[in-house]
mmCIF file of C-alpha atoms in Angstrom:
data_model
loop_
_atom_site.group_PDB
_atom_site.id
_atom_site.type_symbol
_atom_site.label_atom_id
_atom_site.label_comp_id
_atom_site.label_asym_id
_atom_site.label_seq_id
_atom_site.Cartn_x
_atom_site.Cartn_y
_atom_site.Cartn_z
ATOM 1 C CA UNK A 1 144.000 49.410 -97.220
ATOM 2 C CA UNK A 2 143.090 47.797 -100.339
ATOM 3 C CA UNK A 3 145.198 50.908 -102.267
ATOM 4 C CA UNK A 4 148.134 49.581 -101.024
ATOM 5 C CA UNK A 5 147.909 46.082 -101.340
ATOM 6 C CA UNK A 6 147.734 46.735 -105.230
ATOM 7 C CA UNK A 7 150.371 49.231 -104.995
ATOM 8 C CA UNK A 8 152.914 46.587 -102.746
ATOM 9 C CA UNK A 9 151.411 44.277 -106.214
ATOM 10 C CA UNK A 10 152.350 46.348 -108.393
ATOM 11 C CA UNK A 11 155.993 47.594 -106.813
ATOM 12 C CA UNK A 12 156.687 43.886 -106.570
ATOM 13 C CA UNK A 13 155.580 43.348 -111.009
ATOM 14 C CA UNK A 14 157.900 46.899 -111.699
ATOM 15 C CA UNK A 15 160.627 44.938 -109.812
ATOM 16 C CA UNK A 16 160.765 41.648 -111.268
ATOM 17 C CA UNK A 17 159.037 41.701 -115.127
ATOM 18 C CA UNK A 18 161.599 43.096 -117.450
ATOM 19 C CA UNK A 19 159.420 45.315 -119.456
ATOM 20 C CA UNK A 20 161.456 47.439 -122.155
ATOM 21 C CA UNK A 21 164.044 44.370 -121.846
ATOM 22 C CA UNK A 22 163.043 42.402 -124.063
ATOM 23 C CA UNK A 23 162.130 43.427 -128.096
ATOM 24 C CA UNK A 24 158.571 42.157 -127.175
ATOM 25 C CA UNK A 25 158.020 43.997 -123.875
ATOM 26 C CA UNK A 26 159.112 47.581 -125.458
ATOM 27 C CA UNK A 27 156.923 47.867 -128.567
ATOM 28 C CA UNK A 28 153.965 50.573 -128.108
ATOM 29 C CA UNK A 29 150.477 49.910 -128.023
ATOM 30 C CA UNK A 30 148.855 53.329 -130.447
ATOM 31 C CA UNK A 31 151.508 55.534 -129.152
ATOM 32 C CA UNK A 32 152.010 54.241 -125.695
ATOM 33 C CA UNK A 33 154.925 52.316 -124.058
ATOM 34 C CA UNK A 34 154.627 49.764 -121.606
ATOM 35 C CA UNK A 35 156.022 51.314 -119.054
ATOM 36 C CA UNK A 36 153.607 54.273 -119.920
ATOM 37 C CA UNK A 37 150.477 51.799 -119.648
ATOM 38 C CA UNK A 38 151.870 50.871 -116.179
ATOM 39 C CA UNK A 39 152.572 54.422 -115.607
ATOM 40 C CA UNK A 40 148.724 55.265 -116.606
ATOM 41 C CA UNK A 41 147.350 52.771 -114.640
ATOM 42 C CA UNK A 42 148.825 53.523 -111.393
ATOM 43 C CA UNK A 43 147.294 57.607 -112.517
ATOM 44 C CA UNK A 44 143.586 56.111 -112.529
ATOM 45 C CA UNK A 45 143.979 54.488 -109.415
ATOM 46 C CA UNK A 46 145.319 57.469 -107.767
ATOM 47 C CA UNK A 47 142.855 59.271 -108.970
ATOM 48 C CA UNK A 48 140.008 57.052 -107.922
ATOM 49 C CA UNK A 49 141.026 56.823 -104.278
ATOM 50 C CA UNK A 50 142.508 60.231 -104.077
ATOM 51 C CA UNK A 51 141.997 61.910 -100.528
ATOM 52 C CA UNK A 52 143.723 65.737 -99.698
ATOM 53 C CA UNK A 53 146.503 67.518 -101.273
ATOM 54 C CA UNK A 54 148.653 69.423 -99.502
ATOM 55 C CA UNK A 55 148.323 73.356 -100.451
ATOM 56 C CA UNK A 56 151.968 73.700 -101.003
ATOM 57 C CA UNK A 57 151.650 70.600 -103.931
ATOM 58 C CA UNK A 58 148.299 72.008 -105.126
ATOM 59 C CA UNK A 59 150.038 75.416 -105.900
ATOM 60 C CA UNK A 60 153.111 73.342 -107.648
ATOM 61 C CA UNK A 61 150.938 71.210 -109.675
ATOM 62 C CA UNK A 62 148.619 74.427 -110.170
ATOM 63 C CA UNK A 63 151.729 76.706 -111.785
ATOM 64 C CA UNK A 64 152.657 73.845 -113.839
ATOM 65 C CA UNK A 65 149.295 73.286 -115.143
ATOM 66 C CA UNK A 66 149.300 76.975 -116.325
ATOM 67 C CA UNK A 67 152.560 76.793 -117.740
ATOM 68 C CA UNK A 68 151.507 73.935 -120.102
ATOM 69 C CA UNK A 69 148.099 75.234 -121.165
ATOM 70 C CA UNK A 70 149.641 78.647 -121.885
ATOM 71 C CA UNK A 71 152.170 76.344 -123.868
ATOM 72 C CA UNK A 72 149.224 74.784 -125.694
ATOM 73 C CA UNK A 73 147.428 77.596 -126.665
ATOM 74 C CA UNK A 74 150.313 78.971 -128.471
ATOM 75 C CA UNK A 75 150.404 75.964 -131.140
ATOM 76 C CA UNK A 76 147.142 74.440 -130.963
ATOM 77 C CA UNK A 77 145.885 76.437 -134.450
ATOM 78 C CA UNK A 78 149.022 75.412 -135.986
ATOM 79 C CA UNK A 79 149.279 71.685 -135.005
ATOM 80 C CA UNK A 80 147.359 68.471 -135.801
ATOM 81 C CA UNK A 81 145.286 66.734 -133.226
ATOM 82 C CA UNK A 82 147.915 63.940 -133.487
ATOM 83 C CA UNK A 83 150.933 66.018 -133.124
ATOM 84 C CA UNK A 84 149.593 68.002 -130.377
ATOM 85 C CA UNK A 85 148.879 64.863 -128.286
ATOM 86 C CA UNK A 86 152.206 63.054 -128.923
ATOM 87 C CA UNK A 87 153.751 66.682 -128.039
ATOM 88 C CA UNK A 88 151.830 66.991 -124.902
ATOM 89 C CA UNK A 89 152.391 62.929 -123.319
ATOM 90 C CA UNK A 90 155.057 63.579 -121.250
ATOM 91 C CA UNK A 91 153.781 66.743 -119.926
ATOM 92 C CA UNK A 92 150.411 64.807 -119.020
ATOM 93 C CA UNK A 93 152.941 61.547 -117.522
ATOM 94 C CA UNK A 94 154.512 64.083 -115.459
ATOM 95 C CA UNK A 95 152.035 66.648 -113.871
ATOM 96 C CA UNK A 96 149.806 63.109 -113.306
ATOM 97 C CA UNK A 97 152.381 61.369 -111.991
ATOM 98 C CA UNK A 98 153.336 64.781 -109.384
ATOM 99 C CA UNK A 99 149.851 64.578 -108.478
ATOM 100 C CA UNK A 100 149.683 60.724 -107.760
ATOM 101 C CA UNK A 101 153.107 61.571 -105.028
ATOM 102 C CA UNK A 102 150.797 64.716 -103.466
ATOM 103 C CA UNK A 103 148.385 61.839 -102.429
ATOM 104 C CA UNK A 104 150.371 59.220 -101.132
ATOM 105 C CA UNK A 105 150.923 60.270 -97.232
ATOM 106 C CA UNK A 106 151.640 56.817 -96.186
ATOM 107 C CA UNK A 107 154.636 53.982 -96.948
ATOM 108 C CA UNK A 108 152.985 50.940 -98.558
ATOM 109 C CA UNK A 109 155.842 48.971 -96.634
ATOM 110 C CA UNK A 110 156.105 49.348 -93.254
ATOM 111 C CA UNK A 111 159.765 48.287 -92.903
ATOM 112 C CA UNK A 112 160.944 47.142 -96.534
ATOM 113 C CA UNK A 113 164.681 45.352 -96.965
ATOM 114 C CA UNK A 114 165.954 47.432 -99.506
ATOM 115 C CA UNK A 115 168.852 45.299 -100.014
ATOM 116 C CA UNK A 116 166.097 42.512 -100.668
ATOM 117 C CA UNK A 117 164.670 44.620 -103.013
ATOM 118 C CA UNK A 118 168.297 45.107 -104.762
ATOM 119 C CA UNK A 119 168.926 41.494 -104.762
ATOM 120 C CA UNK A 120 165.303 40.512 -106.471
ATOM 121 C CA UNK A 121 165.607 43.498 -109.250
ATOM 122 C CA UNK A 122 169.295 41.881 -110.110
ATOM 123 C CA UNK A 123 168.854 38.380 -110.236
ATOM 124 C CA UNK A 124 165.540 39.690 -112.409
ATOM 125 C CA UNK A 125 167.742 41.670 -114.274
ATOM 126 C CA UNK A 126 170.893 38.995 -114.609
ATOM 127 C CA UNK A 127 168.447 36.459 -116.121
ATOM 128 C CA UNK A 128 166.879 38.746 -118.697
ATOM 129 C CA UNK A 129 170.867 39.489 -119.237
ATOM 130 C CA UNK A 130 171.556 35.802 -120.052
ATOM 131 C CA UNK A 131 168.704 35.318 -122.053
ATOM 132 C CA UNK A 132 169.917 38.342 -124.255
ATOM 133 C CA UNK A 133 173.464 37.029 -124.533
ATOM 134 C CA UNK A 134 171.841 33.571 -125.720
ATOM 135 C CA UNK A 135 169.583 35.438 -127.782
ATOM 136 C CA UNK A 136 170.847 38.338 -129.130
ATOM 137 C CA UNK A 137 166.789 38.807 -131.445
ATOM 138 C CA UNK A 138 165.234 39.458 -128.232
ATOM 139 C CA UNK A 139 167.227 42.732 -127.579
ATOM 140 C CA UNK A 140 165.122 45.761 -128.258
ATOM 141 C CA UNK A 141 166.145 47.962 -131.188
ATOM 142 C CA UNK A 142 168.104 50.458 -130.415
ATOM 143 C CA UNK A 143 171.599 52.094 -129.669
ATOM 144 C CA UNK A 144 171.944 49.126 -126.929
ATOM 145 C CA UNK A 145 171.871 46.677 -129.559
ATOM 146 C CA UNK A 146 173.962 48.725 -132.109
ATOM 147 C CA UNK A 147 176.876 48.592 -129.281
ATOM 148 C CA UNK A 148 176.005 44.884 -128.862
ATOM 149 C CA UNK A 149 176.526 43.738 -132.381
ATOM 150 C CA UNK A 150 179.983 46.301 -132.282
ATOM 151 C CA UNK A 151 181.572 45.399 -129.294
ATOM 152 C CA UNK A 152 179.764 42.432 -128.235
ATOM 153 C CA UNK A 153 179.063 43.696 -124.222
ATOM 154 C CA UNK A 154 175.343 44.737 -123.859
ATOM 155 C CA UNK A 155 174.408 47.633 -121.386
ATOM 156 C CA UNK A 156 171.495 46.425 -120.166
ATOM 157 C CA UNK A 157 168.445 48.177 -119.442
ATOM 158 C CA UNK A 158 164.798 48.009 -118.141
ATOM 159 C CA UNK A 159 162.513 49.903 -116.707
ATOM 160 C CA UNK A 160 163.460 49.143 -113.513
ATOM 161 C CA UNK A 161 167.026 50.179 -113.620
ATOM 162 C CA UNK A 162 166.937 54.138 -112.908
ATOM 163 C CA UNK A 163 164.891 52.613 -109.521
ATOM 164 C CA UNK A 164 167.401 50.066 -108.781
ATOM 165 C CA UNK A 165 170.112 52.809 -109.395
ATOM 166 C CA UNK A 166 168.138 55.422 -106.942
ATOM 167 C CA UNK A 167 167.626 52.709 -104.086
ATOM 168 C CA UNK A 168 171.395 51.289 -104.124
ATOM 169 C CA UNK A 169 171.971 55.173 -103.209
ATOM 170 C CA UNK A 170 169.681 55.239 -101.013
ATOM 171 C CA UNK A 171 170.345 52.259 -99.008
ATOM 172 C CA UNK A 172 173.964 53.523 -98.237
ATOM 173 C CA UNK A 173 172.760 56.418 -96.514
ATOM 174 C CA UNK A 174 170.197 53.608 -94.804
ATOM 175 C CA UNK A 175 173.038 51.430 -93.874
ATOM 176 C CA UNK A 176 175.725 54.037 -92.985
ATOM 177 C CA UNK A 177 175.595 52.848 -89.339
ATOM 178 C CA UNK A 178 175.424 48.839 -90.042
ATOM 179 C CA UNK A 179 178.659 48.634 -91.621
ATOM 180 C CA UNK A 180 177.595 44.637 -93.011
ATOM 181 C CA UNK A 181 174.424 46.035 -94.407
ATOM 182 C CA UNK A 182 176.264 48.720 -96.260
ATOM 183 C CA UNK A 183 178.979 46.676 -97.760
ATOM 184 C CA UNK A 184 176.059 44.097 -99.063
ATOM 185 C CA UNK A 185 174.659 47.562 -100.478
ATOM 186 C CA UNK A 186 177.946 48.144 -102.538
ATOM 187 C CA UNK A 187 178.601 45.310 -103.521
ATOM 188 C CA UNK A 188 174.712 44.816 -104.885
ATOM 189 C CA UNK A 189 175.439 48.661 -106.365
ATOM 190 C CA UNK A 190 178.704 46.939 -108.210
ATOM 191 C CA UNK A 191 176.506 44.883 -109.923
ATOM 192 C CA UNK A 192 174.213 47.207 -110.924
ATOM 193 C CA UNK A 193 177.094 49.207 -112.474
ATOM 194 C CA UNK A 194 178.471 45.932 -114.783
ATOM 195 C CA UNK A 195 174.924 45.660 -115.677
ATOM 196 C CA UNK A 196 174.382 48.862 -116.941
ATOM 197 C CA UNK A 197 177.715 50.325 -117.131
ATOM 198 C CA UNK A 198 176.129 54.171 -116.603
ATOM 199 C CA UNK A 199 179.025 56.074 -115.630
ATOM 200 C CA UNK A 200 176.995 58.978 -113.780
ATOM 201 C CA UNK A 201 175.471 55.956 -111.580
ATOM 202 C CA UNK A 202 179.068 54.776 -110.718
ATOM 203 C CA UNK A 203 180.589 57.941 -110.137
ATOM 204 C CA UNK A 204 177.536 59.210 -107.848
ATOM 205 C CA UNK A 205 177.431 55.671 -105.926
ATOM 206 C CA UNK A 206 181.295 55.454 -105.216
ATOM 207 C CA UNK A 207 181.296 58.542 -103.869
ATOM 208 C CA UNK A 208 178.235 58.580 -101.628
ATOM 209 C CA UNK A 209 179.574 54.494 -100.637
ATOM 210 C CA UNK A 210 182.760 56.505 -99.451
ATOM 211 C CA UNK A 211 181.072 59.218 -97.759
ATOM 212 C CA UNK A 212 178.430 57.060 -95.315
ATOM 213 C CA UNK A 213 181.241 54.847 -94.708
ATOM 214 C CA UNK A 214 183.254 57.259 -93.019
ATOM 215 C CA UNK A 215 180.791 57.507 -89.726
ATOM 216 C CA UNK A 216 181.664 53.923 -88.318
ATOM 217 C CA UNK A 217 184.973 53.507 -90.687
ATOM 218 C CA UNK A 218 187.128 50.482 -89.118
ATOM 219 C CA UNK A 219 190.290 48.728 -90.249
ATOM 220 C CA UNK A 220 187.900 45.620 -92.034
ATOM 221 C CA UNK A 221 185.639 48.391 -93.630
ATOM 222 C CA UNK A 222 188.633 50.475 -94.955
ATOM 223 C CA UNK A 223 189.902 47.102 -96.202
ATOM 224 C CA UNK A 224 186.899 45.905 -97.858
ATOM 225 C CA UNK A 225 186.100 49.063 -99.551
ATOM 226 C CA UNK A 226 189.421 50.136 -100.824
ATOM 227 C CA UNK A 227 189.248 46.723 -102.386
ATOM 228 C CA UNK A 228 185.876 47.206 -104.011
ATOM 229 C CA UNK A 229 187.380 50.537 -105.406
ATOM 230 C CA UNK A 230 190.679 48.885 -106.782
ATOM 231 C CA UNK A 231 189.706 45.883 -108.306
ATOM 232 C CA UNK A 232 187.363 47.208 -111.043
ATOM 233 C CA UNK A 233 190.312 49.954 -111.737
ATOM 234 C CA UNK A 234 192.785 47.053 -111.753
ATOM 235 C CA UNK A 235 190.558 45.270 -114.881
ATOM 236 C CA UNK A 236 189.846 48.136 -116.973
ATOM 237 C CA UNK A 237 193.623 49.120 -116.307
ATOM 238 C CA UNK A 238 194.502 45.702 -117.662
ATOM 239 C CA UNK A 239 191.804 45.123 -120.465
ATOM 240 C CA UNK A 240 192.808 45.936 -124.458
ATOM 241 C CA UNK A 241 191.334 49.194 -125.028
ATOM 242 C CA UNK A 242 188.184 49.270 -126.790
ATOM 243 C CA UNK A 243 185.167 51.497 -127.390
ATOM 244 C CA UNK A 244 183.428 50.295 -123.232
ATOM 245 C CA UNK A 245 186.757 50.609 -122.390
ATOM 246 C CA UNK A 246 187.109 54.251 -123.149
ATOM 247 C CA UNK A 247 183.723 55.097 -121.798
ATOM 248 C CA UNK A 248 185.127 54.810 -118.751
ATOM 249 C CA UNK A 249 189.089 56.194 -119.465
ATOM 250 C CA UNK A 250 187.931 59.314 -121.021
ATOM 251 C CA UNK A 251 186.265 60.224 -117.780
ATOM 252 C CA UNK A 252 189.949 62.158 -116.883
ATOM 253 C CA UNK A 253 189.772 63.542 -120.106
ATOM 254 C CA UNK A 254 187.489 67.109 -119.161
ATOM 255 C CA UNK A 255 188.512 67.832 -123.240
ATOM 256 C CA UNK A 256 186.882 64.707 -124.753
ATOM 257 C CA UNK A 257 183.368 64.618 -121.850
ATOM 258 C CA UNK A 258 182.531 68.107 -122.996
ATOM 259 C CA UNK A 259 183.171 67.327 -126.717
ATOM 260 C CA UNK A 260 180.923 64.432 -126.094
ATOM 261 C CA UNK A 261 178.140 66.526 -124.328
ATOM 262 C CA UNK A 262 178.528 68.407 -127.245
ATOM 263 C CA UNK A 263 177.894 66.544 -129.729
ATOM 264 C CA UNK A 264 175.001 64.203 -127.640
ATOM 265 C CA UNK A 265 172.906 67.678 -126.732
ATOM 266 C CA UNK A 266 174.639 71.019 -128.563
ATOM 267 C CA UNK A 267 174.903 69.865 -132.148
ATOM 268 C CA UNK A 268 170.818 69.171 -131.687
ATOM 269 C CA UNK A 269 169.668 72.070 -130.545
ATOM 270 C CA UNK A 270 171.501 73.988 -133.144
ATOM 271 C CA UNK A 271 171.250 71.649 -135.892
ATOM 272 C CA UNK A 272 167.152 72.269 -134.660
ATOM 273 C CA UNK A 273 167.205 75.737 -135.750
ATOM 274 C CA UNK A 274 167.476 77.172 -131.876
ATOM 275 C CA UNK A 275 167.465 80.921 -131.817
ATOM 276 C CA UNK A 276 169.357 82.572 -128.794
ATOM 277 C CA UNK A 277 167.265 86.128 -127.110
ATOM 278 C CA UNK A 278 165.627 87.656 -124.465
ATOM 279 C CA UNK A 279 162.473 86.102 -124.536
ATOM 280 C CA UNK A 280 163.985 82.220 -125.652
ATOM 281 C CA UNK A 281 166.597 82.724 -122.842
ATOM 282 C CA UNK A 282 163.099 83.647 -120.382
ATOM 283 C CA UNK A 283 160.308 81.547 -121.981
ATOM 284 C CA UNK A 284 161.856 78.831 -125.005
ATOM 285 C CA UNK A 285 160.881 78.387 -128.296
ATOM 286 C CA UNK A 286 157.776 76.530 -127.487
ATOM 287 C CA UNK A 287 156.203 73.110 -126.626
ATOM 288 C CA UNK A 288 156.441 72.102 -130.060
ATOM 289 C CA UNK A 289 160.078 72.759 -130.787
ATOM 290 C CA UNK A 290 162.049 69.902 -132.450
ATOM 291 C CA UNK A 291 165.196 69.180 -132.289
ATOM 292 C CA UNK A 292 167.142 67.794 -135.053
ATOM 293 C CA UNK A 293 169.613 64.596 -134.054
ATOM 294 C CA UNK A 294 170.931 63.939 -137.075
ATOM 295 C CA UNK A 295 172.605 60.289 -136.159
ATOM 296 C CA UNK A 296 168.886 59.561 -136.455
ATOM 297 C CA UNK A 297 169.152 59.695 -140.441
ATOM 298 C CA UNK A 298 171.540 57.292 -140.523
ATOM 299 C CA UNK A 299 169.832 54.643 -138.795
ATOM 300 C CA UNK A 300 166.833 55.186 -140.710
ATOM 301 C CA UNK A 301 164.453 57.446 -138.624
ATOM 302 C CA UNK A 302 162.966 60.787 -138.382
ATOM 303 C CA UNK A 303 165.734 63.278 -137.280
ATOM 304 C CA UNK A 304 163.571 65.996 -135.958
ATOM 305 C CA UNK A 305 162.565 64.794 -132.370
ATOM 306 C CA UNK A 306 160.657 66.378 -129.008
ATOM 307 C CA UNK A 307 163.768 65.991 -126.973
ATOM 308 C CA UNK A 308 167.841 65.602 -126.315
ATOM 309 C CA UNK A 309 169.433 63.453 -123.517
ATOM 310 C CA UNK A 310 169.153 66.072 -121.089
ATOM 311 C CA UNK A 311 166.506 67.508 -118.797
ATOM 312 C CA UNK A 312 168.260 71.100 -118.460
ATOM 313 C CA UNK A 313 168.884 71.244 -122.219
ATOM 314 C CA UNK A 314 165.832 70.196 -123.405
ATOM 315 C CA UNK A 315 163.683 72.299 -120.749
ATOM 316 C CA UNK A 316 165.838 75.417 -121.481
ATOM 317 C CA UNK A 317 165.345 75.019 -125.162
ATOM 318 C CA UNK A 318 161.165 74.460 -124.850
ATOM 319 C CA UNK A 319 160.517 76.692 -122.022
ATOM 320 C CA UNK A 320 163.626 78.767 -121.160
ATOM 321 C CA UNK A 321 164.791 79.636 -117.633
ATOM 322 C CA UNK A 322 161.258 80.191 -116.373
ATOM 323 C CA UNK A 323 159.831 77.053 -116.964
ATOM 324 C CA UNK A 324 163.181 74.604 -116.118
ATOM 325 C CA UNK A 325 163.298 76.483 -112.765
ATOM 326 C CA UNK A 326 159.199 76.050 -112.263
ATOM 327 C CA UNK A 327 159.829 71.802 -113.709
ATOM 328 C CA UNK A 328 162.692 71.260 -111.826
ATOM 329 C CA UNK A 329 161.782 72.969 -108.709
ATOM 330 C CA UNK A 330 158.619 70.296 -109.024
ATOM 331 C CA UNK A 331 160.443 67.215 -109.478
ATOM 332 C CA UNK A 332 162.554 68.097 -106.588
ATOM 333 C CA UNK A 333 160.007 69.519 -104.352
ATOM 334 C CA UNK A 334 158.322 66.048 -104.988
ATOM 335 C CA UNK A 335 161.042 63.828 -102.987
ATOM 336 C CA UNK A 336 161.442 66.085 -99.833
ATOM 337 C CA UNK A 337 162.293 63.803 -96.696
ATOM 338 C CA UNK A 338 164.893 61.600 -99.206
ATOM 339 C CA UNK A 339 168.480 61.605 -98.504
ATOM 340 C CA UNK A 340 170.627 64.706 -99.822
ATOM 341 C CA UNK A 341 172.599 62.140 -102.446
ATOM 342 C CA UNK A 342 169.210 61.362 -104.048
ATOM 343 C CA UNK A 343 169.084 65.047 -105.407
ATOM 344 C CA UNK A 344 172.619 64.975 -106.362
ATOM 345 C CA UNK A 345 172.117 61.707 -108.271
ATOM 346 C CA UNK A 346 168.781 62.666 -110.206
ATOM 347 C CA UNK A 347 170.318 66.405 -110.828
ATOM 348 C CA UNK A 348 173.591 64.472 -112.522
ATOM 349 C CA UNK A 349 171.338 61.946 -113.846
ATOM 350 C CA UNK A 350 169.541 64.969 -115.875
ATOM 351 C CA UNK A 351 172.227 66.216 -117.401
ATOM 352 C CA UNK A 352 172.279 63.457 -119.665
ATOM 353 C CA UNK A 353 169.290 61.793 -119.452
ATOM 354 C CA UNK A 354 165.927 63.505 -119.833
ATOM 355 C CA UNK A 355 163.764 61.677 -117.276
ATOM 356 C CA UNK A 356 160.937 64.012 -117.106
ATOM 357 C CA UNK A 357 160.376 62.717 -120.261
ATOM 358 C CA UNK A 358 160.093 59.170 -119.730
ATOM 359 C CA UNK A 359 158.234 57.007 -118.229
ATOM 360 C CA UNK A 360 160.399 54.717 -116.362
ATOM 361 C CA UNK A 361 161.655 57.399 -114.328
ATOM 362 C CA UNK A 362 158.806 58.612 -113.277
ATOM 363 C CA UNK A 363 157.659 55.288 -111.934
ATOM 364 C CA UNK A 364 160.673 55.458 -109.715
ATOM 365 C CA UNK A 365 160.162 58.852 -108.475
ATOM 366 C CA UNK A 366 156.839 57.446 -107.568
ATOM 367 C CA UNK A 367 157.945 53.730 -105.958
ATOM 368 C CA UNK A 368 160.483 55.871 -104.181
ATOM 369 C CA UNK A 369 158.277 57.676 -102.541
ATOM 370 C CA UNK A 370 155.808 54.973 -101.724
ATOM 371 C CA UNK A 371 158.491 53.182 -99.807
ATOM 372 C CA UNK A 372 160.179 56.663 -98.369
ATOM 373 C CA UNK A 373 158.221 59.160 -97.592
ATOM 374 C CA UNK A 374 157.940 60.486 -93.841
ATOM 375 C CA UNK A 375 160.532 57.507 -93.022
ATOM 376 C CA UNK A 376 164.005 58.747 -92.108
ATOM 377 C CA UNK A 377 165.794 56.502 -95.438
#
């Protein structure tokens, strides 16, 4: 079908151009990303060469639809055009973007590598990294580059990260009974993690590595992985501490992660005027509710913001239990047939990260799904 030959096109661009890499690739065009151009294109040609919908997605995509308008009618006298349409973006990325999965029936790859597809997103992603290191302008503003010019180690980052991060996952549960397969997998997945350094990613991956291991364990495999596991404890053991460092130190500190959280997604909400009752526990404060970050002021930009770096949090906050159930139960209802870690990642993956807000994870949920759906991976 001609559909898929632009989609297999298009997985292959998301894979290898570093868009939101470089300072030039993450700029917005009005108030559109990139990755949300990409995003909208991929919409329209959903939409033009959209066939059935399953009832049971129809209904999801139905409730959420009346959740937002009933959201949008409650602020639309009190809001300018502008304001209600940056408001309203992500809701419009993400009910689009459920409805472009409810169409897509068929795998555009019939029997896809994914370590190949590991191996092209890295050495994508390790050049873009070198180019960075040699020129340090290129690096999008940000908190990225803040820890760069501190520390001088740059977590990289890309839009196609969060999909490189799902499929390493994915490909150990893939691999769990090819026992050369699945070590290429971790050891890809290790590089991955010094790329990015996301802690969640690491934790989730080590453990789900361990886990499909265990069905053909042998004496080589035990070897190979222990080794994988000790070495990178080994280095950080022996490094000077330092603020990357104890990123990853603090993680046996419970006392100093939840003062963290705290400060990253609390101190926001609170700081944003959030008012605790019956009907925000049940329904939120609203669509428009800001919340106020206020590191923001210090590097020069508007504190009051749409969202914190969590899905629960900031779903909670806008549209209390009712709506993060209804939201969440739609991203997850969205990736039925993937492997059980993938919903353990993406649900640890929200509590600091708000992906239903952005753009680059939705493009994975989507590519996952093109390459995973009704295939046992």
């Amino acid at each position: 079908m001609i559909t898929n030959s632009i989609l297999r096109f298009l997985f292959w661009f998301f894979a290898i151009v570093p868009i939101s890499g470089l300072s030039f690739l993450s700029s917005e065009i009005l108030f559109l990303t990139y990755a949300e151009l990409f995003l909208l294109f991929i919409m329209l040609l959903c939409l033009v060469t959209m066939s059935s919908i399953k009832s049971r997605d129809l209904i999801i995509i139905s409730l959420l639809l009346i959740f937002t308008l009933f959201n949008i009618f409650n602020l639309i006298s009190s809001f300018s055009s502008f304001q209600l349409l940056k408001d309203l973006k992500p809701y419009f990325f993400l009910i689009g973007t459920l409805l472009c999965i409810s169409t897509r029936n068929q795998p555009i790859f019939t029997n896809i590598n994914l370590n190949k597809v590991l191996t092209i997103i890295i050495v994508a992603d390790i050049f873009c990294y070198l180019l960075l290191m040699a020129l340090p302008e290129l690096m999008p503003e940000g908190i990225r580059k803040e820890l760069f010019l501190r520390t001088g180690i740059y977590r990289y980052s890309d839009f196609a990260v969060i999909f490189a991060q799902t499929i390493a996952i994915v490909s150990f549960y893939t691999h769990r009974f090819e026992p050369k397969k699945l070590n290429t997998s971790f050891f890809l997945f290790l590089l991955i993690g010094a790329l990015t350094q996301d802690r969640a990613f690491l934790l989730v991956g080590f453990a789900s590595y361990i886990i499909n291991l265990l069905p053909r364990i042998s004496f080589i495999n035990f070897v190979v992985g222990l080794t994988f596991l000790v070495i990178p404890v080994f280095i950080l053991s022996g490094l000077e501490q330092n603020e990357i460092i104890e990123r990853f130190t603090n993680l046996n500190n419970i006392t100093l992660i939840l003062e963290e959280l705290a400060i990253r997604i609390v101190l926001p909400v609170i700081s944003g005027g959030y008012i605790l009752d019956a009907t925000t526990i049940l329904f939120g404060e609203g669509l428009n509710y800001k919340f106020f970050i206020p590191w923001y002021e210090y590097r020069g930009l508007n504190p009051y913001h749409n969202s914190v770096d969590s899905f629960f949090v900031t779903f909670f906050v806008k549209h209390g239990l009712v709506g993060l159930t209804l939201f969440l139960f739609a991203l997850l209802s969205s990736l039925r047939g993937q492997p059980r870690w993938i919903f353990i990642w993406i649900i640890l993956y929200f509590i600091t990260h708000n992906g239903a807000y952005q753009a680059t994870f939705l493009l994975m949920m989507f590519f996952l799904v093109c390459i995973g759906r009704n295939r046992n991976v």
